[in-house]
Amino acid sequence: MLGTVRKRLYLLTALLSAVVALLTHRASAAPEAHLLRIDPRASQNEGAPVLTSVVELVQNKRLSEAVAECASLRGDSQLDCQSEKLEAPQALYSPIAPFPDKAAIFTVTVDGADRPGSFVSSARWGESLAQPGIGTAWLVLIDASSSMGSRFEDAKTVANAFIGSMTANDIVDVMFFNDRQVVSDSKWQPAASKPQVGSFVNALKGTYPVQGRVRPLFNIIKQAATDGFRELGNVGGKVSPPLHQAMIVLSNGSAGTDANSSGAGAAVLTQYLSKGRFPEDNTVQPKTPLPVVSVWLPSAGFDEFRANAQEFMQGLANPDIGGFYDVVRAGQGAAKGAKLVTAVRTRFNQMFIIKWRVSCISPSVTQTFKLVFTNTTTPILGDSTFKDVPMGIDPTQWPLDINVDYSQKMADRNPIEPGGKFTVYGDFCWGGEKDRAEVYFIAAGTQPPATTAGTDLDSAKRAQQQMIANGMRGKALQSSDTDVQFEAPDSDKLLSGSGGSSVARLIVYDNKAHRTSGVTATTVITMHAQAKSLSLLVLLGGGFGVVVIVLLLIITLRSG
């Protein structure tokens, strides 16, 4: 009997231990890395194949666990408890720092194979806000339907708190919507226009009339996000699109009996917003996963509709990529606005700006990127969601990866001569196909363009043809993925400057991928050069001739 009791106690203890282990494992989710933006614009300024990425690296926590202590409460007490718990520092996440660059592998798929890039630099978002492009595009949706009633003023107050917090590179677009659609739109405005945007918000004094008992809130929000963010790309527009984006939804969540505007519908909508393709079949503009800040401003009404509204607004947030959910009750707009801004921006400030050197890219307008981590103490989940996404640039304009410093050092030892051999080093993608490598020299007295802005393929082709016509094209002798040996054209026109300060300015070209090295005045390859020296055979021949002449003179003098 005693043995049976002991056995049962042992089994019970083992079962409890397993349950505790399971709960602990679930509570301690693995850290996750999320790519929120991949941007090529740095390459155009630096003349090197450098991609800039925005990466969030956190260990997420469950929203249900964060508000678990509020489960026994009811009504406004429960809402206030939930709000307080969610606004607590790092209630839904724990940031991972520093960025594990030694374990990070960033790849691009070329011809079916993953080609790794190399880590260049890492910086915290919050510490880089003064740098160009480091900002957030805020799309603020304000519910102006009749059902909002007095909550409309609270919504505007919270919106103004976010507008007032804009940093130098932020931009904002405020949209009011009623029971059917967006009815007023400020369009995208820079941070310098904060006062005008605030005036736009405050100018609408009241809500719009009722337009039926069923409100397609799902469709309204989806269409607003699609319209707002498809205007943003890597280039164009009257404002410069920053590297990050977020959407703020201020609503009572009331949708009547609309089937899509429910907790289940919110999950579908959040998935669409998190994918960051606006619209879903977009193959032109960059992928921009969208953190959603969902602020529920509960209004009076039937309990069933109120519960549905709460489920929709709570499900709309995507805290796994930086989204946030909160509740603002009547009269709390001013106090909650500041707390919301702090909570959201504190998390954004933990993001990383990672630059990668990517030598090879696919020759198509879309690219596939992956971020994975290896050999970390705690496993980190990577991100492989950037599949077949546009970069926003022509792939033929992606610069070749030239090791300019090393190439210049080698040229300092053995300067380039007209008709001589020289080597350019880099990370090439032609696999030893030397016929793909070409080199063109810029003739003395000719200036390369200051910028590539406004140039096109036709003008580049004309420039190439002109250099060939002038005899300024070199010849590839041999190549590998790390170097290529050329023979320079036998022309003094390739020399710029004089004496020991002579240089040769050249452009390397991949005639299959149609990619070049830097072509502007600041990025063109400049290497030490010198005038053509006499060959050893010529020197020996000349010396022999002098000796013969001297001997003839001696014989002549003696015979005379």
PDB file of N, CA and C in Angstrom, residues 357 359 400-404 406-407 423-429 480-484:
ATOM      1  N   ARG A 357      26.948  44.563 -46.995  1.00  0.00           N
ATOM      2  CA  ARG A 357      27.572  44.679 -48.315  1.00  0.00           C
ATOM      3  C   ARG A 357      27.134  43.471 -49.131  1.00  0.00           C
ATOM      4  N   SER A 359      27.348  41.827 -52.686  1.00  0.00           N
ATOM      5  CA  SER A 359      28.071  41.879 -53.958  1.00  0.00           C
ATOM      6  C   SER A 359      27.219  41.417 -55.123  1.00  0.00           C
ATOM      7  N   LEU A 400      29.117  47.349 -58.854  1.00  0.00           N
ATOM      8  CA  LEU A 400      30.000  46.214 -58.623  1.00  0.00           C
ATOM      9  C   LEU A 400      30.765  46.414 -57.322  1.00  0.00           C
ATOM     10  N   ASP A 401      31.100  45.309 -56.679  1.00  0.00           N
ATOM     11  CA  ASP A 401      31.802  45.367 -55.396  1.00  0.00           C
ATOM     12  C   ASP A 401      33.308  45.389 -55.656  1.00  0.00           C
ATOM     13  N   ILE A 402      33.864  46.580 -55.692  1.00  0.00           N
ATOM     14  CA  ILE A 402      35.291  46.759 -55.967  1.00  0.00           C
ATOM     15  C   ILE A 402      36.035  47.032 -54.661  1.00  0.00           C
ATOM     16  N   ASN A 403      37.119  46.322 -54.438  1.00  0.00           N
ATOM     17  CA  ASN A 403      37.991  46.612 -53.301  1.00  0.00           C
ATOM     18  C   ASN A 403      38.945  47.728 -53.735  1.00  0.00           C
ATOM     19  N   VAL A 404      38.436  48.943 -53.636  1.00  0.00           N
ATOM     20  CA  VAL A 404      39.171  50.090 -54.168  1.00  0.00           C
ATOM     21  C   VAL A 404      40.483  50.293 -53.425  1.00  0.00           C
ATOM     22  N   TYR A 406      42.509  48.204 -51.808  1.00  0.00           N
ATOM     23  CA  TYR A 406      43.563  47.242 -52.138  1.00  0.00           C
ATOM     24  C   TYR A 406      44.029  47.416 -53.584  1.00  0.00           C
ATOM     25  N   SER A 407      43.085  47.689 -54.475  1.00  0.00           N
ATOM     26  CA  SER A 407      43.462  47.911 -55.872  1.00  0.00           C
ATOM     27  C   SER A 407      44.395  49.114 -55.990  1.00  0.00           C
ATOM     28  N   THR A 423      45.753  44.949 -62.244  1.00  0.00           N
ATOM     29  CA  THR A 423      44.728  44.096 -61.650  1.00  0.00           C
ATOM     30  C   THR A 423      43.779  44.923 -60.789  1.00  0.00           C
ATOM     31  N   VAL A 424      42.506  44.623 -60.909  1.00  0.00           N
ATOM     32  CA  VAL A 424      41.472  45.221 -60.062  1.00  0.00           C
ATOM     33  C   VAL A 424      40.912  44.115 -59.165  1.00  0.00           C
ATOM     34  N   TYR A 425      40.803  44.403 -57.882  1.00  0.00           N
ATOM     35  CA  TYR A 425      40.355  43.413 -56.909  1.00  0.00           C
ATOM     36  C   TYR A 425      38.942  43.745 -56.425  1.00  0.00           C
ATOM     37  N   GLY A 426      38.208  42.715 -56.064  1.00  0.00           N
ATOM     38  CA  GLY A 426      36.850  42.923 -55.562  1.00  0.00           C
ATOM     39  C   GLY A 426      36.161  41.597 -55.301  1.00  0.00           C
ATOM     40  N   ASP A 427      34.862  41.655 -55.147  1.00  0.00           N
ATOM     41  CA  ASP A 427      34.037  40.456 -54.967  1.00  0.00           C
ATOM     42  C   ASP A 427      33.081  40.408 -56.153  1.00  0.00           C
ATOM     43  N   PHE A 428      33.499  39.716 -57.203  1.00  0.00           N
ATOM     44  CA  PHE A 428      32.737  39.685 -58.437  1.00  0.00           C
ATOM     45  C   PHE A 428      31.842  38.443 -58.482  1.00  0.00           C
ATOM     46  N   CYS A 429      30.900  38.453 -59.374  1.00  0.00           N
ATOM     47  CA  CYS A 429      29.911  37.375 -59.434  1.00  0.00           C
ATOM     48  C   CYS A 429      29.939  36.672 -60.784  1.00  0.00           C
ATOM     49  N   SER A 480      38.809  36.008 -61.908  1.00  0.00           N
ATOM     50  CA  SER A 480      38.223  35.084 -60.940  1.00  0.00           C
ATOM     51  C   SER A 480      37.169  35.859 -60.179  1.00  0.00           C
ATOM     52  N   ASP A 481      36.583  35.244 -59.137  1.00  0.00           N
ATOM     53  CA  ASP A 481      35.575  35.956 -58.352  1.00  0.00           C
ATOM     54  C   ASP A 481      36.182  37.032 -57.462  1.00  0.00           C
ATOM     55  N   THR A 482      37.518  37.069 -57.341  1.00  0.00           N
ATOM     56  CA  THR A 482      38.148  38.040 -56.441  1.00  0.00           C
ATOM     57  C   THR A 482      39.067  39.032 -57.145  1.00  0.00           C
ATOM     58  N   ASP A 483      39.414  38.779 -58.420  1.00  0.00           N
ATOM     59  CA  ASP A 483      40.279  39.734 -59.116  1.00  0.00           C
ATOM     60  C   ASP A 483      40.124  39.557 -60.622  1.00  0.00           C
ATOM     61  N   VAL A 484      40.532  40.574 -61.334  1.00  0.00           N
ATOM     62  CA  VAL A 484      40.527  40.514 -62.795  1.00  0.00           C
ATOM     63  C   VAL A 484      41.742  41.296 -63.293  1.00  0.00           C
TER      64      VAL A 484
END
